[in-house]
Coordinates of C-alpha atoms in Angstrom, one line a residue:
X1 CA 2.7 -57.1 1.8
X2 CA 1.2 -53.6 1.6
X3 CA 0.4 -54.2 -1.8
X4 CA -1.5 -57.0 -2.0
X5 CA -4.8 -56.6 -3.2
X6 CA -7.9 -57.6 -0.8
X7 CA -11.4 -59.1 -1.1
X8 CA -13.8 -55.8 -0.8
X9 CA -15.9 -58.2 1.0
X10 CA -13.6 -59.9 3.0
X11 CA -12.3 -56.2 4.0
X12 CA -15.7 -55.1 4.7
X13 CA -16.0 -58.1 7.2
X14 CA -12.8 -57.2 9.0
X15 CA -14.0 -53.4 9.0
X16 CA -16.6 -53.9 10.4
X17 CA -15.6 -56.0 13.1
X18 CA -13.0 -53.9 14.1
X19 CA -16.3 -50.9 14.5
X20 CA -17.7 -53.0 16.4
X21 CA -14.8 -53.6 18.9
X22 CA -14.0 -50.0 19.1
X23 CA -17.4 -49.3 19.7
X24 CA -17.7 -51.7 22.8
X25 CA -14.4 -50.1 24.2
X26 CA -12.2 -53.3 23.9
X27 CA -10.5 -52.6 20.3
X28 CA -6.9 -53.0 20.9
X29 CA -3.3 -52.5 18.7
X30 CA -3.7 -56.6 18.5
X31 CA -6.8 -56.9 17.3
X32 CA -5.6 -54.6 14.3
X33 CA -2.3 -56.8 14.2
X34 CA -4.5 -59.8 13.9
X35 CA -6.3 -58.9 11.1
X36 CA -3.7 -57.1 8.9
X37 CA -2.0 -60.5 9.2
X38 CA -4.9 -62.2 7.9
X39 CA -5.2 -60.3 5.0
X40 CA -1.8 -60.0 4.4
X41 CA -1.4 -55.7 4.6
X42 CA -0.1 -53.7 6.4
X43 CA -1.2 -52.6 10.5
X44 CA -1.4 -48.7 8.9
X45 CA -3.8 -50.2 6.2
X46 CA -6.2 -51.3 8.4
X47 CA -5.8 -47.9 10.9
X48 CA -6.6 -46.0 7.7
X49 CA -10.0 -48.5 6.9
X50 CA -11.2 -47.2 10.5
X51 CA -11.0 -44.1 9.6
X52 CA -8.0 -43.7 12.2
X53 CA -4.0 -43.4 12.4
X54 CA -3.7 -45.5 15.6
X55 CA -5.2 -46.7 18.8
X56 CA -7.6 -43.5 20.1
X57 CA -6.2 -41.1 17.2
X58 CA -8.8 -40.1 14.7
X59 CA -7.3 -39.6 11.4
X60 CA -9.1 -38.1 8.2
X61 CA -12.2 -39.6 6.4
X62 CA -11.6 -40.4 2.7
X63 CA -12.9 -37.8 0.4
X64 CA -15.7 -37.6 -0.8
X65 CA -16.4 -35.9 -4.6
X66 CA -18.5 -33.6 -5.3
X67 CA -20.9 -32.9 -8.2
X68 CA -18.3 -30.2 -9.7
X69 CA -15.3 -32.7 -9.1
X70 CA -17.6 -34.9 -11.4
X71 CA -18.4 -32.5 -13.5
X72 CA -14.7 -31.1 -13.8
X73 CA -13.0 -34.4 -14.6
X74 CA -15.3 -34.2 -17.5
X75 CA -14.5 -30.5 -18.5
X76 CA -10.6 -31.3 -18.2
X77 CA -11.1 -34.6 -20.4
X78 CA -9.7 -36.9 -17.4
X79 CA -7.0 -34.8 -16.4
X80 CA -7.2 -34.7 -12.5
X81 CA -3.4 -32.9 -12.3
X82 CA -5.4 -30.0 -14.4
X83 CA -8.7 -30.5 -12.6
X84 CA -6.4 -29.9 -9.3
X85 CA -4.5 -26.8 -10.4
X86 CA -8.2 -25.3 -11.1
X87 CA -9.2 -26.2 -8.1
X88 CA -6.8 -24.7 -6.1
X89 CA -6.4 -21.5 -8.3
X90 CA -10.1 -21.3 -6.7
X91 CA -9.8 -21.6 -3.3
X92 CA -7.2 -18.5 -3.8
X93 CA -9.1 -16.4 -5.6
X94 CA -6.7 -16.0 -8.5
X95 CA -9.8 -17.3 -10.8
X96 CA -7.7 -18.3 -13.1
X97 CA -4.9 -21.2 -14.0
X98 CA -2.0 -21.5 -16.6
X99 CA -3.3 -17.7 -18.4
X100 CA -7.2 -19.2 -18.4
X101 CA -10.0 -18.1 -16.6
X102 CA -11.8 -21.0 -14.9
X103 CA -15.0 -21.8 -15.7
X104 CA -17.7 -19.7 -13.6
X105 CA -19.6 -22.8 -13.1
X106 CA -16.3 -24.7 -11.0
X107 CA -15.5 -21.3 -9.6
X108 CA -19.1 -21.3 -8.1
X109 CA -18.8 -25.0 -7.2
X110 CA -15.8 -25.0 -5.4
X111 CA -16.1 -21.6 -3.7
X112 CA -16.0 -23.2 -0.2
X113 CA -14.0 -26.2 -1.1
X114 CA -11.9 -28.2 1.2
X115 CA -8.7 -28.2 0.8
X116 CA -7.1 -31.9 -0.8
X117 CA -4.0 -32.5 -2.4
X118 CA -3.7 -34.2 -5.7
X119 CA -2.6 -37.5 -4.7
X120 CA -5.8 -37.7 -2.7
X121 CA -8.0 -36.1 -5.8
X122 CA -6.6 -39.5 -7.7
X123 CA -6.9 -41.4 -5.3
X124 CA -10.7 -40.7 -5.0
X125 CA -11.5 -40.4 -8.8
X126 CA -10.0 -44.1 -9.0
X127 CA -12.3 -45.4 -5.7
X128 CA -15.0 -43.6 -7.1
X129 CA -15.7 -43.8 -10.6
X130 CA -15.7 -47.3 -12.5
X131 CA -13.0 -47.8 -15.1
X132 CA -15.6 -47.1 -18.0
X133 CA -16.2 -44.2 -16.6
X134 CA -12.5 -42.7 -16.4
X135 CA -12.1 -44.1 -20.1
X136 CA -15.0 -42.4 -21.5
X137 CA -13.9 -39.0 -20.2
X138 CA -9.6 -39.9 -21.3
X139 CA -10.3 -41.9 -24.8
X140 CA -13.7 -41.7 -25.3
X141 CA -16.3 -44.2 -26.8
X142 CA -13.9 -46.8 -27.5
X143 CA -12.3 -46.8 -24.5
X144 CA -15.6 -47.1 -22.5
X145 CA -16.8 -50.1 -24.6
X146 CA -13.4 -51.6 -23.6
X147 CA -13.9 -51.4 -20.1
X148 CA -17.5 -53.0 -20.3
X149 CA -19.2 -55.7 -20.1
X150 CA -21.0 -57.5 -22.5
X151 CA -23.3 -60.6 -23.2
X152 CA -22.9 -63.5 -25.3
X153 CA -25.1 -65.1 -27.4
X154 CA -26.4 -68.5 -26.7
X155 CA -24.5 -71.3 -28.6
X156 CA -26.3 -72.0 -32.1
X157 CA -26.6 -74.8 -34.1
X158 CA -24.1 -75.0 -37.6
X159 CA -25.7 -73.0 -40.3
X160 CA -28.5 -71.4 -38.1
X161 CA -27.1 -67.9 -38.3
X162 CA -24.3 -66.2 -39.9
X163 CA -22.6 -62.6 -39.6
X164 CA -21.6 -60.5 -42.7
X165 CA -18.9 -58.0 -42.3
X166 CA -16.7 -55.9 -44.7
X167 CA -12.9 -55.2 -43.7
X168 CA -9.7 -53.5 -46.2
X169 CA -7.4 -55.3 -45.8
X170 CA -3.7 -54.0 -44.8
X171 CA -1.8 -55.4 -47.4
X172 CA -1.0 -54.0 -51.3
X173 CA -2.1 -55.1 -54.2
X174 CA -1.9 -54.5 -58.0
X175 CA -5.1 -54.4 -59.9
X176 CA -5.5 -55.1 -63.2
X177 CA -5.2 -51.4 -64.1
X178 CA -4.0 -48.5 -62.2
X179 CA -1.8 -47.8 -59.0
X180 CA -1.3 -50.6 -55.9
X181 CA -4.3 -50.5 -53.1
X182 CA -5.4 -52.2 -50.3
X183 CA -8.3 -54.5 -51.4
X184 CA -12.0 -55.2 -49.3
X185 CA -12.7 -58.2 -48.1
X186 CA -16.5 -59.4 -47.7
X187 CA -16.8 -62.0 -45.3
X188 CA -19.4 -64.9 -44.5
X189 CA -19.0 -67.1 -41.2
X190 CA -20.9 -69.2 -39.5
X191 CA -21.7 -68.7 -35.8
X192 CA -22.3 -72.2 -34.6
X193 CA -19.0 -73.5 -36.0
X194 CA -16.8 -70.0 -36.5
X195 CA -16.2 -71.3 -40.2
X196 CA -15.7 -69.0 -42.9
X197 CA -18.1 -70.3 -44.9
X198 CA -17.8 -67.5 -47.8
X199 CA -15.9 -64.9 -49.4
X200 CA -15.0 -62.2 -52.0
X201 CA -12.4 -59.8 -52.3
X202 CA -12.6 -56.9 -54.6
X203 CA -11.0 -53.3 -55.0
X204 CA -14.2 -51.5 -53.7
X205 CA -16.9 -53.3 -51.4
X206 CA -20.2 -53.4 -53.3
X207 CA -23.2 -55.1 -53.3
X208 CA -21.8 -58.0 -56.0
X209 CA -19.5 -59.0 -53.7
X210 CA -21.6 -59.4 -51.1
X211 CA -23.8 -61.7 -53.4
X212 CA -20.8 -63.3 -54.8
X213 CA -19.8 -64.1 -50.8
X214 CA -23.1 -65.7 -50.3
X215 CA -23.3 -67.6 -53.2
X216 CA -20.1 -69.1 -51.9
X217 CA -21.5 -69.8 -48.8
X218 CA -24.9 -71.7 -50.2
X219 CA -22.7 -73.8 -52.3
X220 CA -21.0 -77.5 -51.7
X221 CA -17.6 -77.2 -52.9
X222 CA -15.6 -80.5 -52.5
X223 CA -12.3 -78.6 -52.1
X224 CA -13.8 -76.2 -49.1
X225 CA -15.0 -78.6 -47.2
X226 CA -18.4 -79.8 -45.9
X227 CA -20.0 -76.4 -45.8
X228 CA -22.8 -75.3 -47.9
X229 CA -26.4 -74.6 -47.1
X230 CA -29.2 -72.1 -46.7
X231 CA -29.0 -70.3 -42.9
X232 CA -32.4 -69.1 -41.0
X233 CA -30.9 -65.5 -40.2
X234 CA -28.0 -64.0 -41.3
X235 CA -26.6 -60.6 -38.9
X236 CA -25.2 -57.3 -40.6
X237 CA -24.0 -54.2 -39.8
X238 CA -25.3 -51.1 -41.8
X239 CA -23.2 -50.7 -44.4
X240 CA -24.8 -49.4 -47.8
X241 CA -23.8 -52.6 -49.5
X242 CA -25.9 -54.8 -47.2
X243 CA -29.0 -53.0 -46.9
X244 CA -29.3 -53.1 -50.9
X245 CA -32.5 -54.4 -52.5
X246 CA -30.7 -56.9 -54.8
X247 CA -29.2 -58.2 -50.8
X248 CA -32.8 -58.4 -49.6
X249 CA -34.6 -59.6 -52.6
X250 CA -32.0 -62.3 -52.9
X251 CA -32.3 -63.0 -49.1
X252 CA -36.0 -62.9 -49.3
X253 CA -36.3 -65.4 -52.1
X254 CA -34.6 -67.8 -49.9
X255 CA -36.5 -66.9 -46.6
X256 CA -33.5 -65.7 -44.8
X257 CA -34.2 -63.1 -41.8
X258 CA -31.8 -60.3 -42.0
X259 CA -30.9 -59.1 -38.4
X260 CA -29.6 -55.2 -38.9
X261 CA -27.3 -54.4 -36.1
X262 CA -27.0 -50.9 -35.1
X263 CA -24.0 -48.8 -36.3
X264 CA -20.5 -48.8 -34.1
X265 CA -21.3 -51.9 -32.5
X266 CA -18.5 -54.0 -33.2
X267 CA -18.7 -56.0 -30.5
X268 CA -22.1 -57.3 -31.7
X269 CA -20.6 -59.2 -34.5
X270 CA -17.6 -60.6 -32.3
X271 CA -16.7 -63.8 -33.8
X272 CA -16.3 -62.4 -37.3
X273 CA -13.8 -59.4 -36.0
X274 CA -12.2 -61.7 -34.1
X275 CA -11.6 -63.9 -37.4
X276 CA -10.3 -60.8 -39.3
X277 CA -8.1 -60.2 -36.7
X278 CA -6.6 -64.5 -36.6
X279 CA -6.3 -63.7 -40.6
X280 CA -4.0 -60.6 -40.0
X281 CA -1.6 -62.2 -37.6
X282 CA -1.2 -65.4 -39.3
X283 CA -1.4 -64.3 -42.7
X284 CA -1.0 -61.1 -43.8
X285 CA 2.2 -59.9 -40.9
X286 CA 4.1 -62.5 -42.9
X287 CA 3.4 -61.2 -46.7
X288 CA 5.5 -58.2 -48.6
X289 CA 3.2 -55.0 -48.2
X290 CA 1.4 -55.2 -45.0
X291 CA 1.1 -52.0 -44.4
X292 CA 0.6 -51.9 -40.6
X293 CA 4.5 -53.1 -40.3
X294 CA 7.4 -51.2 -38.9
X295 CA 8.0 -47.4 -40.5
X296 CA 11.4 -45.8 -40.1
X297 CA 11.4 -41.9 -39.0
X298 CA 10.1 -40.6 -42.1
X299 CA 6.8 -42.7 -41.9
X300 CA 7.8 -45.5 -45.1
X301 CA 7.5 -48.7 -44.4
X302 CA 10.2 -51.6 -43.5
X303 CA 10.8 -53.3 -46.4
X304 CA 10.9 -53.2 -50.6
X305 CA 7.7 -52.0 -50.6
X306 CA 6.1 -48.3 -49.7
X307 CA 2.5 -47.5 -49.1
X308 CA 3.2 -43.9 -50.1
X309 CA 0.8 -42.6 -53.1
X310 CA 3.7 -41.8 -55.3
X311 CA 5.3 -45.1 -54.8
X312 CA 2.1 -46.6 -55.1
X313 CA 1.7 -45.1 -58.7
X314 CA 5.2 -46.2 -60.1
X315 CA 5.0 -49.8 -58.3
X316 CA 4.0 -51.3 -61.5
X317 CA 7.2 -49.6 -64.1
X318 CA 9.7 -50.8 -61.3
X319 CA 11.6 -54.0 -60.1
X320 CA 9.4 -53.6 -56.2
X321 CA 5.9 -54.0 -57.3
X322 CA 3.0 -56.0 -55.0
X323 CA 2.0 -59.3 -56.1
X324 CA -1.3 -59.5 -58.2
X325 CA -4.8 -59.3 -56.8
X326 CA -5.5 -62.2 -59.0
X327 CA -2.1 -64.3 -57.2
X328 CA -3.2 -63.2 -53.9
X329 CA -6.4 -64.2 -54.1
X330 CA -5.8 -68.0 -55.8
X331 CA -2.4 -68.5 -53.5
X332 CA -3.0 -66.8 -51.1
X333 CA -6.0 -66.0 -49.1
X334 CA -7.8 -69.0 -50.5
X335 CA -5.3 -71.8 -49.3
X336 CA -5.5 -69.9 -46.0
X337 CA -9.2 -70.1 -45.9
X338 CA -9.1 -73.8 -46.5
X339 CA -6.2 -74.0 -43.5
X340 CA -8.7 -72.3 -40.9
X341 CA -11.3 -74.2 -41.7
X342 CA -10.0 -77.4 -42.1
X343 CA -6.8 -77.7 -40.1
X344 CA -6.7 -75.0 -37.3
X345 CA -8.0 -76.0 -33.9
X346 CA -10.6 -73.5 -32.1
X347 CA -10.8 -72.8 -28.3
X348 CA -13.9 -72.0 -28.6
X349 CA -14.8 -75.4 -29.9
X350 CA -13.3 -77.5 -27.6
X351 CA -10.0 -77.6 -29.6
X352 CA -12.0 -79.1 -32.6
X353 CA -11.2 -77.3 -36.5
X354 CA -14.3 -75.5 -37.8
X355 CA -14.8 -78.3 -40.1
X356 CA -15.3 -81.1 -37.8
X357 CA -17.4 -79.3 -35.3
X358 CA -19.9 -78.9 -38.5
X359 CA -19.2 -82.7 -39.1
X360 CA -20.3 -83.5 -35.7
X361 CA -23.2 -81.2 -35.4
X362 CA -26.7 -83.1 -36.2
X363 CA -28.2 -80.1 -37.2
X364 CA -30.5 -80.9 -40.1
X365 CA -29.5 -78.0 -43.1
X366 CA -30.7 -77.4 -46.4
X367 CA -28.7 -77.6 -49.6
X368 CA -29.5 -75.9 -53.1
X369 CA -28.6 -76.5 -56.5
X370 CA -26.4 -74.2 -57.9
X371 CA -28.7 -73.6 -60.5
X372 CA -30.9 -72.3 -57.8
X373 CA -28.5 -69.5 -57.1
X374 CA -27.2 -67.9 -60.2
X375 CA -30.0 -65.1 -58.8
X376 CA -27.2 -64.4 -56.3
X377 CA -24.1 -63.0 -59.0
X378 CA -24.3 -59.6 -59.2
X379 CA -27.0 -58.0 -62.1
X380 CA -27.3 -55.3 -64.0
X381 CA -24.1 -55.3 -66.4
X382 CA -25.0 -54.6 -69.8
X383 CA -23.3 -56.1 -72.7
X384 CA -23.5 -56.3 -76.5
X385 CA -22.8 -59.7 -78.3
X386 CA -19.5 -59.3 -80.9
X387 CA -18.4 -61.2 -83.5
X388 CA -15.9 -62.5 -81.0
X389 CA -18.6 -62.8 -78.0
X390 CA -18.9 -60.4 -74.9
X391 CA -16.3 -58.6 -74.1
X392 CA -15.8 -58.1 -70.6
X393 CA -12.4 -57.7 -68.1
X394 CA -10.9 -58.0 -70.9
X395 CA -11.5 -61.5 -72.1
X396 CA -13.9 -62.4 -74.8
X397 CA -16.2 -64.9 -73.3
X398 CA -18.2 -67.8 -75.9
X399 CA -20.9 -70.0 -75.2
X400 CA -22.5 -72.0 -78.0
X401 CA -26.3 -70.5 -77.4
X402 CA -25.0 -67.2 -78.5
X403 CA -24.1 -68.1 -82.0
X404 CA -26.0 -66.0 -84.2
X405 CA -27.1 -63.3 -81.4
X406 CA -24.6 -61.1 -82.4
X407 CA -25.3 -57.2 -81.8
X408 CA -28.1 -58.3 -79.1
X409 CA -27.9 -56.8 -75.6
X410 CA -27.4 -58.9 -72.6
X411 CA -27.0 -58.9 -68.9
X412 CA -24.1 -60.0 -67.6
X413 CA -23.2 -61.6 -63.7
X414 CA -20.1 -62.2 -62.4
X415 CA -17.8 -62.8 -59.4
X416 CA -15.2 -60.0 -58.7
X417 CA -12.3 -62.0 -58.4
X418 CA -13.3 -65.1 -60.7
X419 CA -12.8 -64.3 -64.4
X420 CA -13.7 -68.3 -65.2
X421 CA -17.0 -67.7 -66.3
X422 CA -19.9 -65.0 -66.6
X423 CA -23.7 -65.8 -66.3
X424 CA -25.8 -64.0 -69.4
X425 CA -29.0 -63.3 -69.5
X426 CA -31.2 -62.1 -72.2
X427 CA -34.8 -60.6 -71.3
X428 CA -34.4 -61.3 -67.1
X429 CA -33.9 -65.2 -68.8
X430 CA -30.9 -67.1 -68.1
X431 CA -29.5 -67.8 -71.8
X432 CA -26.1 -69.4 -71.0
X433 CA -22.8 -69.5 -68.9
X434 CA -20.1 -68.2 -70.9
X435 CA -16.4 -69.0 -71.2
X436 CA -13.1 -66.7 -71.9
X437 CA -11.4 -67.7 -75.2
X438 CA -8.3 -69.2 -74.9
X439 CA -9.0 -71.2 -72.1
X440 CA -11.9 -73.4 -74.2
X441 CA -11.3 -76.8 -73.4
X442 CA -11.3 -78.7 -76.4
X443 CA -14.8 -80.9 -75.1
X444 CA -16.3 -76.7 -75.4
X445 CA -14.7 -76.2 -78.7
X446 CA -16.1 -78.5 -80.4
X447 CA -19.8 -78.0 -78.9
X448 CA -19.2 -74.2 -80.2
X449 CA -18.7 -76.0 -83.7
X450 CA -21.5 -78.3 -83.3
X451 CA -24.0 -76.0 -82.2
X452 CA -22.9 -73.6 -85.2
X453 CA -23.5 -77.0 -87.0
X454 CA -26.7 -77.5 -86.3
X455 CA -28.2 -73.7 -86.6
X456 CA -27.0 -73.4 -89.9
X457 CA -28.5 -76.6 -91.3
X458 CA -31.3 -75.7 -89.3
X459 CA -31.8 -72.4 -90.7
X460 CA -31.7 -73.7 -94.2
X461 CA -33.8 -76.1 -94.1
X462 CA -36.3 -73.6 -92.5
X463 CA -35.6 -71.4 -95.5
X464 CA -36.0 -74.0 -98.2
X465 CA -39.2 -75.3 -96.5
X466 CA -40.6 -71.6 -96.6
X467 CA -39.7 -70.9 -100.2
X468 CA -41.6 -74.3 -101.0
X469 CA -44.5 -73.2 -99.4
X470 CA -44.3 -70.0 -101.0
X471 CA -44.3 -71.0 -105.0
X472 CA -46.7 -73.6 -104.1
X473 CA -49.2 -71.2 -102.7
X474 CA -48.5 -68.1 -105.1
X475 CA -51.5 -69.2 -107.6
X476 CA -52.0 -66.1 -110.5
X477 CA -55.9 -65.9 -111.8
X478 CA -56.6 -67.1 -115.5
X479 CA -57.3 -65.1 -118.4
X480 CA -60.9 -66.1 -118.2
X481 CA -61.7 -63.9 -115.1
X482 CA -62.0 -60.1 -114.9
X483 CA -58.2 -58.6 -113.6
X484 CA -56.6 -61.2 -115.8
X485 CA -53.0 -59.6 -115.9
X486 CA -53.2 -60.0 -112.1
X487 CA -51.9 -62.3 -109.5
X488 CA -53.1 -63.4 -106.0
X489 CA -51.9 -66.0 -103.3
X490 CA -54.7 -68.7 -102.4
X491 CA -54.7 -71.3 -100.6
X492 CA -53.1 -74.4 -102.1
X493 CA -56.6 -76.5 -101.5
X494 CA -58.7 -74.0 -102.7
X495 CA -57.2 -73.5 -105.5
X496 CA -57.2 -77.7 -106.2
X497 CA -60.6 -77.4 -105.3
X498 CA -61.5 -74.5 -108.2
X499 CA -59.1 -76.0 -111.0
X500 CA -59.3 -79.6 -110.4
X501 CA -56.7 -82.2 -110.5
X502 CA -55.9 -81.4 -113.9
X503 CA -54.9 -78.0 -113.7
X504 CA -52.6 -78.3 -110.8
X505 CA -49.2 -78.8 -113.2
X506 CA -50.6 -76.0 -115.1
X507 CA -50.8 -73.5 -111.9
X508 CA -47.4 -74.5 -111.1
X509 CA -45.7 -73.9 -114.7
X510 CA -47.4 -70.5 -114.8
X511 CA -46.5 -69.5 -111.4
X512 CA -43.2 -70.2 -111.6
X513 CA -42.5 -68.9 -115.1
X514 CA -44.5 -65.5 -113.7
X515 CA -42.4 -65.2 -111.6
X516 CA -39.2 -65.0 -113.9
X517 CA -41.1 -62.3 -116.2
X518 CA -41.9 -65.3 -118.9
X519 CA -44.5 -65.4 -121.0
X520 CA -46.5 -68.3 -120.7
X521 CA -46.9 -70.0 -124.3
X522 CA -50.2 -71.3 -124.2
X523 CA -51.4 -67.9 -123.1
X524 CA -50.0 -66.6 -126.5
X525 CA -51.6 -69.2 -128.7
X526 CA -55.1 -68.2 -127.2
X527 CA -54.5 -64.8 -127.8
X528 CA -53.5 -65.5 -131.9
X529 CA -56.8 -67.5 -132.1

């Protein structure tokens, strides 16, 4: 019963009551009974709230701290057994604790310092100072934020705002090249329904897979479910990647309001971490290489797999290697995606899935085509067309517009972890969407072949037409004018305007045979007259 925690208001009733009966002459040993029982504490409890150890005994106040307690909890980082040693090394003059001078500044503060024991020094530091403030002082920052108390944001509407957040995730994987790493995850959710609405996972967080996250998020995909649209304000933190001008521009163009949050704030983007943190403990705890699991003494991890750099390096030569970044991602992470939004029921929404809370929100949202968006893969890759298409990741990619571009220079944009297709672009143009070899389906083969078809027949028919149109207008001067041993091109109808009808076979024989180095026969008869 002495332990049981009390109202402060309720106590500050019965304290005051009790004042006022002592006061007045009339308090008694049963009026204290009475009201210990009532609270349920002890009769010494309630002695020690009035300041007294029994009926007519005054006992000692509670103590007070002073400025230089304050300020010495602070010095000694929250350590009130070291703050008490100081203290009394003070009061007798030794000036010094454990080998260490004290501080001048506490020696001057406590120069006349009651005397307290350390029970009672905790005792007051925990009446007296808020748990934020004992936490900044042990753990710092962190530890204050946890003990505070925050706001939440009024409940939006689906697709009115969403939050952008990076995270590595704590699980190995093998890249296409090089040693086993812990990949970045770029994350898109939605506030009003906690969906994760888009995605991209790459080795290295940059600014395309930020663009490739909200392209997935603008989309309509079928197999994700309903979402998909354009949101009026979309919250990030101030990481590089999001504060790019490809990230604004692309924003801007769809008249998007970015909301900066200021750095360290976690607990501004709440929803998102608190995603990140569902996706660890249902997802990755329960994969080889998650490397937050269990270590034995010398710090390697539980299981076939090790985290350490050298083991890292040979992970790919042995039998114990991570899975694939390209595996994780396809069946993995993604069928996990589609399970929280789909099938996963949310406290927060009334035990509904993400996916039918955006179902049974009216709010009106816009879609795009996604030809609108291909502005949103990330730019600036240059390529050179080969004989076998653009090379890039290591695939040779073909579309039928870039027959006969061969050796031009091109733009390429992509999604990190989606090697299905690249986006080209010639001149800031969009020219085609391109397709690794090998994986052609035979509908693209043969529209490769066609379109091959068709340029070629369409070049030479362009090149026969100009060859026409060149004999017929290469007309040489007669013998008759000055410069006879000349030639000149005129136009076709002038020259049927100069000659006449008559002459037009004539103009054609010698223009052609001319143009062999012949001699024209006629020419030779004149010249024998």
């Amino acid at each position: 019963m002495a332990g049981a925690r009390v109202d402060p208001e309720q106590r500050a009733a019965v304290v005051a009551r009790l004042t006022a009966l002592r006061q007045a002459g009339s308090l008694t040993t049963a009026h204290v009974r009475t009201a210990a029982s009532g609270l349920r504490v002890g009769e010494r409890t309630v002695w020690r709230w009035l300041g007294t150890t029994g009926p007519g005994r005054t006992g000692p106040a509670r103590y007070e701290l002073t400025p230089t307690d304050r300020e010495a909890f602070a010095y000694f980082r929250g350590n009130i057994a070291a703050l008490a040693r100081a203290r009394a090394a003070v009061r007798s003059g030794l000036g010094q604790v454990a080998g260490t001078p004290v501080p001048d500044f506490l020696a001057t503060g406590w120069a006349n310092a009651p005397a307290v024991t350390l029970r009672t020094l905790q005792r007051a530091f925990e009446r007296q100072l808020t748990p934020a403030e004992l936490a900044a002082w042990r753990t710092g920052e962190q530890g204050r934020r946890a003990a505070s108390v925050y706001l939440t944001r009024p409940v939006t509407g689906r697709n009115v705002v969403w939050e952008l957040d990076h995270k590595q995730l704590p699980i190995l994987v093998l890249p296409p090249r090089g040693p086993a790493v812990c990949p970045w995850l770029t994350s898109v959710i939605d506030d009003g329904t906690r969906a994760l609405v888009g995605w991209a996972i790459a080795l290295t967080p940059h600014t395309g897979t930020v663009l490739t996250a909200l392209r997935t998020a603008l989309l309509v995909d079928e197999q994700r479910g309903p979402f998909g649209a354009v949101p009026a304000m979309v919250r990030v933190d101030r990481g590089l990647e999001f504060a790019a001008a490809a990230v604004k521009d692309a924003l801007a163009a769809l008249c998007v309001h970015v909301h900066q949050l200021p750095a360290y704030h976690a607990h501004r983007k709440g929803k998102i971490e608190r995603i990140h943190q569902s996706m660890e403990q249902t997802l990755l705890t329960g994969l080889p290489g998650y490397t937050k699991g269990p270590r034995d003494a010398s710090g390697r991890l539980h299981g076939p797999l090790s985290d350490a750099a050298r083991d890292r390096a040979a992970a790919e030569t042995t039998g114990l290697a991570p899975m694939r970044i390209e595996r994780f991602v396809t069946h993995r992470f993604a069928p996990w995606v589609t399970w929280y939004n789909t099938q996963r029921p949310h406290s927060a929404l009334a035990g509904r899935t993400p996916a039918q809370a955006w179902t049974d929100d009216a709010t009106a949202v816009q879609r795009l085509d996604a030809a609108q968006l291909r502005h949103l893969l990330l730019a600036g890759v240059e390529r050179t067309i080969n004989k076998d298409g653009i090379r890039f990741n290591g695939l040779a990619y073909v579309a039928p517009e870039l027959h006969g571009r061969r050796g031009q220079s091109v733009h390429v944009r992509f999604m990190p972890h989606d090697d299905r297709f690249i986006e080209v672009y010639l001149d800031g143009q969009h020219l085609c969407t391109a397709h690794p070899q090998g994986q052609l389906s035979p509908e693209q083969v043969e529209a490769f072949r066609s379109h091959a078809r068709d340029e070629s027949r369409r070049l030479g028919a362009a090149r026969r037409r100009a060859s026409a149109r060149t004999r017929a207008e290469l007309a040489p001067m007669t013998d008759d004018e000055p410069d006879a041993a000349e030639s000149r091109l005129v136009p076709a109808a002038g020259a049927r305007d100069l000659l006449g009808r008559a002459n037009d076979d004539m103009l054609r024989r010698r223009a052609k045979t001319n143009l062999l180095g012949l001699i024209d026969p006629t020419a030779s008869q004149k010249s024998t007259r």
